[in-house]
Amino acid sequence: MQENNLSSSDLIYPIFLIEGKKKKQPIKSMPGIYRYSIDQLGMIINNVMEQKIPMVALFPSTPNNKKDKFGTEALNENNLVCKAIRFIKKRFRNNIGIMSDVALDPYTSHGHDGLVKKNYVINDKTIDVLIKQALIQAQMGCDVIAPSDMMDGRVGKIRKYLDKNRYQDVQILSYAVKFASNFYGPFREAVGSNKSLKSDKKNYQMDFANSNESLREVALDIKEGADMVMVKPGLPYLDVIQKVRENFKIPVLAYQVSGEYSLIKNGIKNKLINEEAIIESLMCFKRAGASAIVSYFALDIAKKIKF
Ligand code: PBG
């Protein structure tokens, strides 16, 4: 009678990257999660593939001396994420999917996802940079380009630019519904944008009081050519996932974000809740209608799921 089930093929595993060699660096706010140097990726991707997880999402932690107010490093073909994409693609070909974010926050000194003028992120000028960032990542071998910046109109422009440059087979997963959330805290520590971030991201990310707006965001991104859409964060927004699922015939993905991860993980560590809570949380995404889930629990939980 069970209506839904969970399989490792539903999961996407995020990986944090760091420069250097032989590094596995713990992230204080995310127990059990590490930043890895590129030479460690072979081992991790092997594990991911063994568990039949179809895709990884890459997030670079950029040293401060490579950040500036324009996010210039985003367009460097030899930046950390580009090197990691090349490494994985060369070694694993198409046996694992690679997804990477398009947004400037790993590279800006102010920690915002776009260019800033008078404390406002400027939409159209930012898109001019994002399309180049997307193309470079596609050229490196990225399979799924994931704009997480929340500028308006960027999906259409990225699609056009990729097509013009013959990357029509690269897919776009739009973070269409991304809320200005308090649950991203640990992630910002992980990629090192927490200290630099001035003010908040409410000028471009969604108001957590809103629901109908998410339908307008998704409708626009579908029209512009998105192949999939993401709702983010996850558990507090199951209503939004369900709403998008019911209103559009497009795969909707959920992102169980860093704050959700750390809350559950610490709850288990402190014996406040038991480990089964992880599977419960992931199953809830399926019940709400998610087609896939990005989760820091992906690797651990895939080992536990019986097919
Ligand atoms: C930024 C980005 C964020 C996350 C993924 N991409 C944070 C933000 O918007 O500040 C958050 C993921 C998480 O918390 O796990 N482009």
mmCIF file of C-alpha atoms and ligand atoms in Angstrom:
data_model
loop_
_atom_site.group_PDB
_atom_site.id
_atom_site.type_symbol
_atom_site.label_atom_id
_atom_site.label_comp_id
_atom_site.label_asym_id
_atom_site.label_seq_id
_atom_site.Cartn_x
_atom_site.Cartn_y
_atom_site.Cartn_z
ATOM 1 C CA MET A 1 0.000 0.000 0.000
ATOM 2 C CA GLN A 2 3.035 2.277 0.180
ATOM 3 C CA GLU A 3 2.397 5.128 -2.217
ATOM 4 C CA ASN A 4 5.902 6.480 -2.606
ATOM 5 C CA ASN A 5 9.403 5.174 -2.412
ATOM 6 C CA LEU A 6 12.908 6.438 -2.234
ATOM 7 C CA SER A 7 15.786 5.247 -4.370
ATOM 8 C CA SER A 8 19.368 6.407 -4.737
ATOM 9 C CA SER A 9 18.459 7.430 -8.286
ATOM 10 C CA ASP A 10 16.345 10.197 -6.714
ATOM 11 C CA LEU A 11 19.386 11.782 -5.120
ATOM 12 C CA ILE A 12 21.984 14.381 -6.065
ATOM 13 C CA TYR A 13 25.120 14.675 -3.922
ATOM 14 C CA PRO A 14 26.668 18.120 -3.334
ATOM 15 C CA ILE A 15 30.473 18.283 -3.063
ATOM 16 C CA PHE A 16 32.458 21.232 -1.685
ATOM 17 C CA LEU A 17 35.814 21.920 -3.317
ATOM 18 C CA ILE A 18 38.977 23.460 -1.989
ATOM 19 C CA GLU A 19 42.325 24.300 -3.559
ATOM 20 C CA GLY A 20 45.443 22.356 -2.697
ATOM 21 C CA LYS A 21 46.413 18.714 -2.508
ATOM 22 C CA LYS A 22 45.329 15.784 -0.336
ATOM 23 C CA LYS A 23 42.831 17.913 1.517
ATOM 24 C CA LYS A 24 39.743 16.748 3.376
ATOM 25 C CA GLN A 25 38.781 19.720 5.458
ATOM 26 C CA PRO A 26 35.910 19.505 7.962
ATOM 27 C CA ILE A 27 33.220 22.175 7.828
ATOM 28 C CA LYS A 28 32.440 23.284 11.367
ATOM 29 C CA SER A 29 28.771 24.013 10.863
ATOM 30 C CA MET A 30 28.117 20.806 8.864
ATOM 31 C CA PRO A 31 29.228 17.749 10.845
ATOM 32 C CA GLY A 32 30.274 14.910 8.545
ATOM 33 C CA ILE A 33 30.682 17.130 5.469
ATOM 34 C CA TYR A 34 34.089 18.144 4.104
ATOM 35 C CA ARG A 35 35.747 20.326 1.538
ATOM 36 C CA TYR A 36 37.865 18.203 -0.806
ATOM 37 C CA SER A 37 40.793 19.023 -3.036
ATOM 38 C CA ILE A 38 40.467 17.808 -6.612
ATOM 39 C CA ASP A 39 42.815 14.839 -6.125
ATOM 40 C CA GLN A 40 40.273 13.394 -3.649
ATOM 41 C CA LEU A 41 37.385 13.509 -6.103
ATOM 42 C CA GLY A 42 38.151 10.186 -7.786
ATOM 43 C CA MET A 43 37.539 8.340 -4.543
ATOM 44 C CA ILE A 44 34.326 10.199 -3.738
ATOM 45 C CA ILE A 45 32.848 9.879 -7.214
ATOM 46 C CA ASN A 46 33.613 6.159 -7.135
ATOM 47 C CA ASN A 47 31.575 5.913 -3.930
ATOM 48 C CA VAL A 48 28.770 7.968 -5.420
ATOM 49 C CA MET A 49 28.649 5.761 -8.518
ATOM 50 C CA GLU A 50 28.765 2.590 -6.487
ATOM 51 C CA GLN A 51 25.634 3.787 -4.673
ATOM 52 C CA LYS A 52 23.965 4.525 -8.020
ATOM 53 C CA ILE A 53 23.557 8.213 -7.327
ATOM 54 C CA PRO A 54 23.287 9.716 -10.826
ATOM 55 C CA MET A 55 24.655 13.218 -10.291
ATOM 56 C CA VAL A 56 26.914 15.385 -8.169
ATOM 57 C CA ALA A 57 26.661 19.152 -7.637
ATOM 58 C CA LEU A 58 29.938 21.043 -7.285
ATOM 59 C CA PHE A 59 30.501 24.058 -5.020
ATOM 60 C CA PRO A 60 33.876 25.807 -4.850
ATOM 61 C CA SER A 61 35.308 27.502 -1.799
ATOM 62 C CA THR A 62 37.323 30.335 -3.303
ATOM 63 C CA PRO A 63 40.249 31.881 -1.417
ATOM 64 C CA ASN A 64 39.593 35.510 -0.470
ATOM 65 C CA ASN A 65 42.500 36.813 -2.512
ATOM 66 C CA LYS A 66 40.713 35.590 -5.661
ATOM 67 C CA LYS A 67 37.517 37.453 -4.888
ATOM 68 C CA ASP A 68 36.700 40.931 -6.128
ATOM 69 C CA LYS A 69 33.578 43.030 -6.445
ATOM 70 C CA PHE A 70 32.955 41.858 -10.020
ATOM 71 C CA GLY A 71 33.399 38.137 -9.336
ATOM 72 C CA THR A 72 36.064 38.025 -12.061
ATOM 73 C CA GLU A 73 37.271 34.571 -11.006
ATOM 74 C CA ALA A 74 33.937 33.114 -12.190
ATOM 75 C CA LEU A 75 35.178 33.525 -15.760
ATOM 76 C CA ASN A 76 38.573 31.933 -15.207
ATOM 77 C CA GLU A 77 38.757 28.621 -17.083
ATOM 78 C CA ASN A 78 41.201 27.420 -14.483
ATOM 79 C CA ASN A 79 39.123 28.241 -11.447
ATOM 80 C CA LEU A 80 38.418 25.484 -8.968
ATOM 81 C CA VAL A 81 35.049 24.405 -10.293
ATOM 82 C CA CYS A 82 36.266 24.344 -13.907
ATOM 83 C CA LYS A 83 39.259 22.208 -12.963
ATOM 84 C CA ALA A 84 36.997 19.850 -11.035
ATOM 85 C CA ILE A 85 34.548 19.494 -13.935
ATOM 86 C CA ARG A 86 37.400 18.709 -16.342
ATOM 87 C CA PHE A 87 38.878 16.179 -13.935
ATOM 88 C CA ILE A 88 35.586 14.331 -13.367
ATOM 89 C CA LYS A 89 34.573 14.359 -17.028
ATOM 90 C CA LYS A 90 37.920 13.040 -18.182
ATOM 91 C CA ARG A 91 38.034 10.286 -15.614
ATOM 92 C CA PHE A 92 34.385 9.211 -15.507
ATOM 93 C CA ARG A 93 33.037 10.301 -18.922
ATOM 94 C CA ASN A 94 29.256 10.146 -18.906
ATOM 95 C CA ASN A 95 28.996 7.650 -16.084
ATOM 96 C CA ILE A 96 28.195 10.383 -13.597
ATOM 97 C CA GLY A 97 26.248 13.592 -14.149
ATOM 98 C CA ILE A 98 27.844 16.894 -13.213
ATOM 99 C CA MET A 99 25.796 19.872 -12.168
ATOM 100 C CA SER A 100 27.232 23.237 -11.265
ATOM 101 C CA ASP A 101 25.834 26.537 -10.074
ATOM 102 C CA VAL A 102 25.747 29.669 -12.133
ATOM 103 C CA ALA A 103 25.948 32.629 -9.737
ATOM 104 C CA LEU A 104 28.702 34.954 -8.647
ATOM 105 C CA ASP A 105 28.595 34.536 -4.860
ATOM 106 C CA PRO A 106 31.572 32.162 -4.581
ATOM 107 C CA TYR A 107 33.669 34.822 -6.321
ATOM 108 C CA THR A 108 32.460 38.238 -5.131
ATOM 109 C CA SER A 109 34.088 40.112 -2.262
ATOM 110 C CA HIS A 110 30.630 41.257 -1.097
ATOM 111 C CA GLY A 111 29.193 37.703 -1.228
ATOM 112 C CA HIS A 112 26.252 38.580 -3.484
ATOM 113 C CA ASP A 113 25.155 36.466 -6.437
ATOM 114 C CA GLY A 114 25.439 39.358 -8.853
ATOM 115 C CA LEU A 115 27.051 42.731 -9.488
ATOM 116 C CA VAL A 116 26.139 45.346 -6.912
ATOM 117 C CA LYS A 117 25.409 49.022 -7.345
ATOM 118 C CA LYS A 118 24.242 51.195 -4.455
ATOM 119 C CA ASN A 119 23.468 48.120 -2.332
ATOM 120 C CA TYR A 120 21.274 46.669 -5.060
ATOM 121 C CA VAL A 121 22.124 43.705 -7.231
ATOM 122 C CA ILE A 122 21.824 44.876 -10.807
ATOM 123 C CA ASN A 123 19.893 42.327 -12.813
ATOM 124 C CA ASP A 124 20.771 42.814 -16.478
ATOM 125 C CA LYS A 125 24.476 43.591 -16.080
ATOM 126 C CA THR A 126 24.758 40.475 -13.936
ATOM 127 C CA ILE A 127 23.191 38.344 -16.679
ATOM 128 C CA ASP A 128 25.895 39.500 -19.122
ATOM 129 C CA VAL A 129 28.431 37.817 -16.817
ATOM 130 C CA LEU A 130 26.308 34.773 -15.986
ATOM 131 C CA ILE A 131 25.914 33.723 -19.622
ATOM 132 C CA LYS A 132 29.696 33.646 -19.959
ATOM 133 C CA GLN A 133 30.065 31.708 -16.724
ATOM 134 C CA ALA A 134 27.478 29.187 -17.971
ATOM 135 C CA LEU A 135 29.237 28.739 -21.319
ATOM 136 C CA ILE A 136 32.645 28.190 -19.712
ATOM 137 C CA GLN A 137 31.222 25.527 -17.402
ATOM 138 C CA ALA A 138 29.519 23.839 -20.359
ATOM 139 C CA GLN A 139 32.801 23.897 -22.301
ATOM 140 C CA MET A 140 34.506 22.191 -19.369
ATOM 141 C CA GLY A 141 31.993 19.333 -19.624
ATOM 142 C CA CYS A 142 29.249 20.264 -17.195
ATOM 143 C CA ASP A 143 26.010 18.370 -17.990
ATOM 144 C CA VAL A 144 23.523 20.473 -16.060
ATOM 145 C CA ILE A 145 23.885 24.213 -15.659
ATOM 146 C CA ALA A 146 22.087 25.403 -12.556
ATOM 147 C CA PRO A 147 21.519 29.163 -12.316
ATOM 148 C CA SER A 148 21.052 29.781 -8.602
ATOM 149 C CA ASP A 149 21.387 33.553 -8.793
ATOM 150 C CA MET A 150 17.667 34.438 -9.079
ATOM 151 C CA MET A 151 18.107 37.205 -11.642
ATOM 152 C CA ASP A 152 15.075 37.694 -13.903
ATOM 153 C CA GLY A 153 15.465 36.614 -17.511
ATOM 154 C CA ARG A 154 18.713 34.742 -17.120
ATOM 155 C CA VAL A 155 17.418 31.319 -18.144
ATOM 156 C CA GLY A 156 16.416 32.530 -21.620
ATOM 157 C CA LYS A 157 19.694 34.341 -22.168
ATOM 158 C CA ILE A 158 21.779 31.386 -20.950
ATOM 159 C CA ARG A 159 19.794 29.013 -23.208
ATOM 160 C CA LYS A 160 20.344 31.247 -26.234
ATOM 161 C CA TYR A 161 24.041 31.682 -25.529
ATOM 162 C CA LEU A 162 24.612 27.953 -25.021
ATOM 163 C CA ASP A 163 22.708 27.114 -28.223
ATOM 164 C CA LYS A 164 24.589 29.722 -30.236
ATOM 165 C CA ASN A 165 27.833 28.122 -29.112
ATOM 166 C CA ARG A 166 26.584 24.609 -29.918
ATOM 167 C CA TYR A 167 25.963 23.483 -26.381
ATOM 168 C CA GLN A 168 22.319 22.744 -27.081
ATOM 169 C CA ASP A 169 22.596 19.393 -25.278
ATOM 170 C CA VAL A 170 23.544 20.951 -21.967
ATOM 171 C CA GLN A 171 20.505 21.111 -19.713
ATOM 172 C CA ILE A 172 19.349 23.969 -17.534
ATOM 173 C CA LEU A 173 18.122 23.323 -14.034
ATOM 174 C CA SER A 174 16.754 26.640 -12.887
ATOM 175 C CA TYR A 175 16.659 27.485 -9.218
ATOM 176 C CA ALA A 176 13.337 29.081 -10.123
ATOM 177 C CA VAL A 177 11.955 29.257 -6.609
ATOM 178 C CA LYS A 178 14.702 30.213 -4.242
ATOM 179 C CA PHE A 179 13.726 31.918 -1.046
ATOM 180 C CA ALA A 180 15.782 34.483 0.869
ATOM 181 C CA SER A 181 16.201 31.940 3.624
ATOM 182 C CA ASN A 182 17.850 31.700 6.993
ATOM 183 C CA PHE A 183 18.601 28.036 6.365
ATOM 184 C CA TYR A 184 21.623 28.703 4.119
ATOM 185 C CA GLY A 185 23.941 29.674 6.985
ATOM 186 C CA PRO A 186 26.175 26.574 7.095
ATOM 187 C CA PHE A 187 26.576 26.570 3.290
ATOM 188 C CA ARG A 188 27.868 30.123 3.422
ATOM 189 C CA GLU A 189 30.481 29.000 5.928
ATOM 190 C CA ALA A 190 31.338 26.049 3.695
ATOM 191 C CA VAL A 191 32.040 28.208 0.641
ATOM 192 C CA GLY A 192 33.415 31.106 2.668
ATOM 193 C CA SER A 193 30.852 33.727 1.657
ATOM 194 C CA ASN A 194 29.458 34.210 5.187
ATOM 195 C CA LYS A 195 31.999 36.692 6.445
ATOM 196 C CA SER A 196 31.958 38.780 3.334
ATOM 197 C CA LEU A 197 28.178 38.905 2.841
ATOM 198 C CA LYS A 198 26.918 42.365 3.567
ATOM 199 C CA SER A 199 23.170 42.773 4.132
ATOM 200 C CA ASP A 200 20.835 40.048 2.843
ATOM 201 C CA LYS A 201 19.656 38.679 -0.491
ATOM 202 C CA LYS A 202 16.052 39.872 -0.288
ATOM 203 C CA ASN A 203 16.540 42.146 -3.265
ATOM 204 C CA TYR A 204 16.593 39.112 -5.578
ATOM 205 C CA GLN A 205 15.607 35.963 -3.671
ATOM 206 C CA MET A 206 11.948 35.317 -2.799
ATOM 207 C CA ASP A 207 10.036 36.452 0.261
ATOM 208 C CA PHE A 208 9.313 33.418 2.428
ATOM 209 C CA ALA A 209 5.794 34.707 3.004
ATOM 210 C CA ASN A 210 4.987 34.122 -0.676
ATOM 211 C CA SER A 211 3.561 31.151 -2.506
ATOM 212 C CA ASN A 212 1.791 32.302 -5.691
ATOM 213 C CA GLU A 213 4.904 34.164 -6.736
ATOM 214 C CA SER A 214 6.610 30.800 -7.086
ATOM 215 C CA LEU A 215 4.161 29.895 -9.862
ATOM 216 C CA ARG A 216 4.992 33.084 -11.728
ATOM 217 C CA GLU A 217 8.718 32.399 -11.348
ATOM 218 C CA VAL A 218 8.361 28.838 -12.653
ATOM 219 C CA ALA A 219 6.117 29.891 -15.551
ATOM 220 C CA LEU A 220 8.701 32.442 -16.704
ATOM 221 C CA ASP A 221 11.595 30.002 -16.478
ATOM 222 C CA ILE A 222 9.742 27.301 -18.398
ATOM 223 C CA LYS A 223 8.925 29.811 -21.111
ATOM 224 C CA GLU A 224 12.597 30.770 -21.251
ATOM 225 C CA GLY A 225 13.688 27.145 -21.739
ATOM 226 C CA ALA A 226 14.379 25.574 -18.345
ATOM 227 C CA ASP A 227 14.492 21.768 -18.456
ATOM 228 C CA MET A 228 13.911 21.373 -14.716
ATOM 229 C CA VAL A 229 13.119 23.678 -11.826
ATOM 230 C CA MET A 230 14.297 23.714 -8.241
ATOM 231 C CA VAL A 231 12.497 24.703 -5.061
ATOM 232 C CA LYS A 232 14.830 25.735 -2.266
ATOM 233 C CA PRO A 233 15.032 25.294 0.748
ATOM 234 C CA GLY A 234 13.275 21.941 1.093
ATOM 235 C CA LEU A 235 11.274 20.789 4.083
ATOM 236 C CA PRO A 236 9.791 24.140 5.127
ATOM 237 C CA TYR A 237 8.583 24.555 1.532
ATOM 238 C CA LEU A 238 6.867 21.242 0.760
ATOM 239 C CA ASP A 239 3.665 23.160 0.019
ATOM 240 C CA VAL A 240 5.488 25.028 -2.726
ATOM 241 C CA ILE A 241 6.928 21.821 -4.213
ATOM 242 C CA GLN A 242 3.455 20.326 -4.333
ATOM 243 C CA LYS A 243 1.966 23.463 -5.850
ATOM 244 C CA VAL A 244 4.587 23.603 -8.612
ATOM 245 C CA ARG A 245 4.173 19.875 -9.237
ATOM 246 C CA GLU A 246 0.422 20.229 -9.625
ATOM 247 C CA ASN A 247 0.548 23.257 -11.859
ATOM 248 C CA PHE A 248 3.306 22.366 -14.322
ATOM 249 C CA LYS A 249 4.416 19.275 -16.170
ATOM 250 C CA ILE A 250 8.105 19.774 -15.587
ATOM 251 C CA PRO A 251 10.468 17.923 -13.252
ATOM 252 C CA VAL A 252 10.620 19.762 -9.933
ATOM 253 C CA LEU A 253 13.641 19.207 -7.743
ATOM 254 C CA ALA A 254 13.989 19.909 -4.039
ATOM 255 C CA TYR A 255 17.104 21.152 -2.281
ATOM 256 C CA GLN A 256 17.427 20.007 1.314
ATOM 257 C CA VAL A 257 19.763 22.843 2.238
ATOM 258 C CA SER A 258 22.660 23.085 4.643
ATOM 259 C CA GLY A 259 20.654 24.433 7.600
ATOM 260 C CA GLU A 260 18.186 21.566 7.314
ATOM 261 C CA TYR A 261 21.051 19.104 7.127
ATOM 262 C CA SER A 262 22.816 20.450 10.191
ATOM 263 C CA LEU A 263 19.633 20.619 12.276
ATOM 264 C CA ILE A 264 18.795 16.968 11.596
ATOM 265 C CA LYS A 265 22.412 15.862 11.944
ATOM 266 C CA ASN A 266 22.846 17.617 15.285
ATOM 267 C CA GLY A 267 19.498 16.290 16.477
ATOM 268 C CA ILE A 268 20.724 12.763 15.787
ATOM 269 C CA LYS A 269 24.141 13.444 17.316
ATOM 270 C CA ASN A 270 22.530 14.710 20.489
ATOM 271 C CA LYS A 271 20.086 11.788 20.534
ATOM 272 C CA LEU A 272 17.077 14.073 20.288
ATOM 273 C CA ILE A 273 15.785 12.230 17.237
ATOM 274 C CA ASN A 274 16.810 8.923 15.696
ATOM 275 C CA GLU A 275 18.533 8.323 12.398
ATOM 276 C CA GLU A 276 15.355 7.230 10.644
ATOM 277 C CA ALA A 277 14.443 10.913 10.571
ATOM 278 C CA ILE A 278 16.719 11.264 7.536
ATOM 279 C CA ILE A 279 14.781 8.779 5.419
ATOM 280 C CA GLU A 280 11.534 10.289 6.655
ATOM 281 C CA SER A 281 12.633 13.749 5.554
ATOM 282 C CA LEU A 282 13.670 12.499 2.107
ATOM 283 C CA MET A 283 10.500 10.461 1.647
ATOM 284 C CA CYS A 284 8.454 13.572 2.451
ATOM 285 C CA PHE A 285 9.969 15.275 -0.578
ATOM 286 C CA LYS A 286 8.834 12.367 -2.735
ATOM 287 C CA ARG A 287 5.352 12.526 -1.224
ATOM 288 C CA ALA A 288 5.182 16.224 -2.008
ATOM 289 C CA GLY A 289 6.024 15.417 -5.632
ATOM 290 C CA ALA A 290 9.746 16.066 -5.992
ATOM 291 C CA SER A 291 11.413 14.326 -8.948
ATOM 292 C CA ALA A 292 14.827 14.446 -7.290
ATOM 293 C CA ILE A 293 16.430 15.756 -4.138
ATOM 294 C CA VAL A 294 19.733 17.505 -3.622
ATOM 295 C CA SER A 295 20.863 16.417 -0.163
ATOM 296 C CA TYR A 296 24.044 16.301 1.879
ATOM 297 C CA PHE A 297 22.691 13.024 3.266
ATOM 298 C CA ALA A 298 22.639 11.476 -0.221
ATOM 299 C CA LEU A 299 25.744 9.328 0.049
ATOM 300 C CA ASP A 300 25.069 8.012 3.563
ATOM 301 C CA ILE A 301 21.444 7.304 2.908
ATOM 302 C CA ALA A 302 22.012 5.646 -0.478
ATOM 303 C CA LYS A 303 24.118 3.071 1.373
ATOM 304 C CA LYS A 304 21.144 2.285 3.588
ATOM 305 C CA ILE A 305 18.363 2.152 1.025
ATOM 306 C CA LYS A 306 17.465 -1.330 -0.121
ATOM 307 C CA PHE A 307 16.248 -1.526 -3.700
HETATM 308 C C1 PBG B 1 24.326 30.546 -3.846
HETATM 309 C C2 PBG B 1 23.866 29.281 -3.276
HETATM 310 C C3 PBG B 1 23.431 29.142 -1.950
HETATM 311 C C4 PBG B 1 23.138 27.798 -1.775
HETATM 312 C C5 PBG B 1 23.388 27.125 -2.987
HETATM 313 N N1 PBG B 1 23.829 28.083 -3.925
HETATM 314 C C6 PBG B 1 23.360 30.107 -0.834
HETATM 315 C C7 PBG B 1 22.826 31.450 -1.009
HETATM 316 O O1 PBG B 1 21.996 31.741 -1.878
HETATM 317 O O2 PBG B 1 23.252 32.296 -0.215
HETATM 318 C C8 PBG B 1 22.661 27.238 -0.480
HETATM 319 C C9 PBG B 1 22.727 25.802 -0.305
HETATM 320 C C10 PBG B 1 22.624 25.330 1.079
HETATM 321 O O3 PBG B 1 22.358 26.085 2.032
HETATM 322 O O4 PBG B 1 22.821 24.123 1.250
HETATM 323 N N2 PBG B 1 24.234 30.781 -5.170
#
